[in-house]
Coordinates of C-alpha atoms in Angstrom, one line a residue:
M339 CA 7.2 20.2 -9.4
A340 CA 8.5 16.6 -9.6
I341 CA 8.1 16.1 -5.9
H342 CA 4.5 17.3 -6.1
A343 CA 3.9 14.8 -8.9
L344 CA 5.4 12.0 -6.9
E345 CA 3.1 12.9 -3.9
I346 CA 0.0 12.9 -6.1
A347 CA 1.0 9.6 -7.7
G348 CA 1.7 8.0 -4.3
L349 CA -1.5 9.2 -2.9
F350 CA -3.5 7.9 -5.9
L351 CA -1.8 4.5 -5.7
G352 CA -2.3 4.4 -2.0
G353 CA -6.0 5.1 -2.4
V354 CA -6.4 2.4 -5.1
G355 CA -4.5 0.0 -2.8
M356 CA -6.8 0.8 0.1
V357 CA -9.9 0.2 -1.9
G358 CA -8.4 -3.0 -3.4
T359 CA -7.6 -4.3 0.1
V360 CA -11.1 -3.8 1.3
A361 CA -12.5 -5.4 -1.9
V362 CA -10.2 -8.5 -1.6
T363 CA -11.3 -8.9 2.0
V364 CA -15.0 -9.0 1.3
M365 CA -15.0 -10.8 -2.1
P366 CA -16.1 -14.5 -2.0
Q367 CA -14.1 -15.5 -5.0
W368 CA -11.0 -16.8 -3.2
R369 CA -11.6 -20.4 -4.2
V370 CA -13.8 -21.3 -7.2
S371 CA -15.0 -24.5 -8.7
A372 CA -12.6 -26.6 -10.8
F373 CA -14.3 -28.3 -13.7
I374 CA -12.0 -31.3 -14.3
E375 CA -12.5 -35.0 -15.1
N376 CA -16.0 -36.0 -13.9
N377 CA -16.8 -32.7 -12.3
I378 CA -18.4 -31.1 -15.4
V379 CA -21.6 -29.7 -13.8
V380 CA -21.0 -26.2 -15.3
F381 CA -24.3 -24.8 -14.4
E382 CA -23.3 -24.6 -10.7
N383 CA -20.3 -22.5 -9.7
F384 CA -19.0 -22.6 -6.1
W385 CA -17.2 -19.7 -4.5
E386 CA -15.4 -19.7 -1.2
G387 CA -14.3 -16.6 0.5
L388 CA -13.2 -15.4 3.9
W389 CA -16.7 -14.7 5.3
M390 CA -19.1 -16.8 3.2
N391 CA -19.5 -19.3 0.5
C392 CA -21.7 -18.8 -2.5
V393 CA -23.4 -21.0 -5.1
R394 CA -24.2 -19.5 -8.5
Q395 CA -26.6 -21.5 -10.7
A396 CA -26.5 -21.0 -14.5
N397 CA -25.3 -17.3 -14.1
I398 CA -28.8 -16.4 -13.0
R399 CA -29.3 -17.1 -9.3
M400 CA -26.7 -16.9 -6.6
Q401 CA -27.1 -17.9 -2.9
C402 CA -24.6 -17.1 -0.3
K403 CA -24.2 -18.3 3.3
I404 CA -22.0 -16.8 6.0
Y405 CA -19.8 -19.3 7.8
D406 CA -21.3 -20.5 11.1
S407 CA -18.0 -20.8 12.9
L408 CA -14.5 -19.5 12.5
L409 CA -13.0 -22.8 13.7
A410 CA -14.7 -24.6 10.8
L411 CA -12.5 -22.8 8.3
S412 CA -9.1 -24.1 7.1
P413 CA -6.0 -22.7 8.8
D414 CA -5.1 -20.6 5.7
L415 CA -8.5 -19.0 5.6
Q416 CA -8.4 -18.3 9.3
A417 CA -5.1 -16.5 9.0
A418 CA -6.1 -14.8 5.9
R419 CA -9.2 -13.3 7.6
G420 CA -7.1 -11.8 10.4
L421 CA -4.4 -10.5 8.1
M422 CA -6.7 -9.0 5.6
C423 CA -8.6 -7.2 8.4
A424 CA -5.4 -5.8 9.7
A425 CA -4.3 -4.8 6.2
S426 CA -7.6 -2.9 5.7
V427 CA -7.0 -0.9 8.9
M428 CA -3.4 -0.2 8.1
S429 CA -4.1 0.9 4.6
F430 CA -6.7 3.4 5.9
L431 CA -4.3 4.8 8.5
A432 CA -1.6 5.1 5.9
F433 CA -3.9 6.9 3.5
M434 CA -5.0 9.4 6.2
M435 CA -1.3 10.0 7.1
A436 CA -0.4 10.6 3.5
I437 CA -3.2 13.2 3.2
L438 CA -1.8 15.0 6.3
G439 CA 1.7 14.9 4.9
M440 CA 0.8 16.5 1.5
K441 CA 2.2 20.0 0.8
C442 CA -1.2 21.3 0.0
T443 CA -2.6 20.3 3.4
R444 CA -2.7 23.1 5.9
C445 CA -3.9 21.4 9.1
T446 CA -0.4 20.1 9.9
G447 CA 1.2 23.6 9.5
D448 CA 3.8 24.7 7.0
N449 CA 6.8 22.8 8.4
E450 CA 8.1 20.8 5.4
K451 CA 10.3 18.7 7.5
V452 CA 7.4 17.5 9.7
K453 CA 5.4 16.8 6.6
A454 CA 8.2 14.9 5.0
H455 CA 8.5 12.6 8.0
I456 CA 4.7 12.0 8.0
L457 CA 4.9 11.0 4.3
L458 CA 7.8 8.7 5.1
T459 CA 5.8 7.0 7.9
A460 CA 2.8 6.7 5.5
G461 CA 5.1 5.1 2.8
I462 CA 6.5 2.6 5.3
V463 CA 3.0 1.6 6.4
F464 CA 1.9 1.3 2.8
I465 CA 4.8 -1.1 2.1
I466 CA 4.1 -3.1 5.2
T467 CA 0.4 -3.3 4.2
G468 CA 1.4 -4.6 0.8
V469 CA 3.5 -7.4 2.4
V470 CA 0.6 -8.2 4.8
V471 CA -1.8 -8.5 1.8
L472 CA 0.7 -10.6 -0.1
I473 CA 1.1 -13.2 2.7
P474 CA -2.5 -14.5 3.0
V475 CA -3.1 -14.3 -0.8
S476 CA 0.0 -16.4 -1.6
W477 CA -0.7 -18.8 1.3
V478 CA -4.2 -19.5 0.1
A479 CA -3.0 -19.9 -3.5
N480 CA -0.4 -22.3 -2.4
A481 CA -2.9 -24.4 -0.6
I482 CA -5.3 -24.5 -3.6
I483 CA -2.5 -25.5 -6.0
R484 CA -1.3 -28.2 -3.5
D485 CA -4.7 -29.7 -3.1
F486 CA -5.4 -29.5 -6.9
Y487 CA -2.4 -31.7 -7.7
N488 CA -2.9 -34.0 -4.7
P489 CA -4.3 -37.3 -5.9
V490 CA -5.8 -38.1 -2.5
V491 CA -8.2 -35.1 -2.6
N492 CA -11.5 -35.8 -4.1
V493 CA -12.2 -34.2 -7.5
A494 CA -15.3 -32.5 -6.3
Q495 CA -13.3 -30.8 -3.5
K496 CA -10.6 -29.4 -5.7
R497 CA -10.7 -25.7 -6.3
E498 CA -9.0 -23.2 -8.6
L499 CA -7.6 -19.7 -8.0
G500 CA -10.3 -17.1 -7.8
E501 CA -10.5 -13.5 -8.9
A502 CA -9.9 -12.3 -5.4
L503 CA -6.4 -13.8 -5.4
Y504 CA -5.4 -12.1 -8.6
L505 CA -6.8 -8.8 -7.3
G506 CA -4.9 -9.3 -4.1
W507 CA -1.5 -9.7 -5.9
T508 CA -2.2 -6.6 -7.9
T509 CA -3.3 -4.7 -4.8
A510 CA -0.1 -5.7 -2.9
L511 CA 2.0 -4.5 -5.8
V512 CA 0.2 -1.1 -6.0
L513 CA 0.6 -0.6 -2.2
I514 CA 4.3 -1.3 -2.3
V515 CA 4.8 1.0 -5.3
G516 CA 2.8 3.8 -3.6
G517 CA 4.8 3.4 -0.4
A518 CA 8.1 3.5 -2.4
L519 CA 7.0 6.7 -4.0
F520 CA 6.4 8.4 -0.7
C521 CA 9.9 7.2 0.5
C522 CA 11.3 8.8 -2.7
V523 CA 9.6 12.0 -1.8
F524 CA 11.2 12.0 1.6
C525 CA 14.6 11.4 0.1
C526 CA 14.2 14.2 -2.5
N527 CA 13.1 16.6 0.3
E528 CA 16.1 15.7 2.4
K529 CA 18.5 16.3 -0.6
S530 CA 16.9 19.6 -1.5
S531 CA 17.0 20.9 2.1
S532 CA 20.6 19.8 2.5
Y533 CA 21.6 21.5 -0.7
R534 CA 19.7 24.7 0.2
Y535 CA 21.5 24.9 3.6
S536 CA 24.9 24.1 2.3
I537 CA 25.1 26.9 -0.4
P538 CA 24.6 30.5 0.9
S539 CA 22.4 32.7 -1.1
H540 CA 23.6 35.5 -3.3
H541 CA 22.0 38.2 -1.2
T542 CA 23.7 36.9 2.0
T543 CA 27.1 36.9 0.2
Q544 CA 26.7 40.5 -1.0
K545 CA 25.6 41.6 2.5
S546 CA 28.5 40.0 4.2
Y547 CA 30.9 41.5 1.6
H548 CA 29.6 45.1 2.1
T549 CA 29.8 44.6 5.9
E550 CA 33.4 43.6 5.8
K551 CA 34.2 46.5 3.4
K552 CA 32.5 49.1 5.6
S553 CA 34.0 47.9 8.9
P554 CA 37.7 49.0 9.2
S555 CA 40.2 46.7 10.7
V556 CA 41.8 47.1 14.2
Y557 CA 45.1 47.9 12.6
S558 CA 43.8 50.7 10.4
R559 CA 42.1 52.3 13.5
S560 CA 45.3 52.2 15.4
Q561 CA 47.0 54.1 12.6
Y562 CA 44.4 56.9 12.7
V563 CA 45.0 57.3 16.4

């Protein structure tokens, strides 16, 4: 029962992490306007994402424009785009593998050992995906903080951490925890299977005892002869 609960919790966290990874990838709020010093035009809010930048005016109208060229982006956004796309694909593959490894799934047969290894693979992929999400999010955040405190950078070009970065950190944590739960499920299955095979059942013990009792020894047969 506990193993089944761990499987459900891991699958739920993995699904949430997969949705969060896709959401972070498409969200434009990676970099947002910083209203500091003379930059107090609060009725215009600038958002910069991996695929487009947006201008929101007075919380009423928003205009977005897709980037014309990949090479026009900064190195951190270029790397973040590739890593987040890879993380989206990896999270989807891990989620599908986790579904195939569930005990309630019949398409992979009834071999619990095979399902346990499938869940272990899904858990490892989930953990790797969490690390892959964590790298670009932290990289972009570091670049934003570095430019924010750099006196050479113009005030109008300084940005703050956007909502996508906070969601990315949360998503990475959820993916890692979900993968760890699947790894725990594999360890629990291995311990239960080793315990089951190490201790003989009561029925087998009684059967062997009666067999030994009914079969006479060679010495007793020689006496009867």
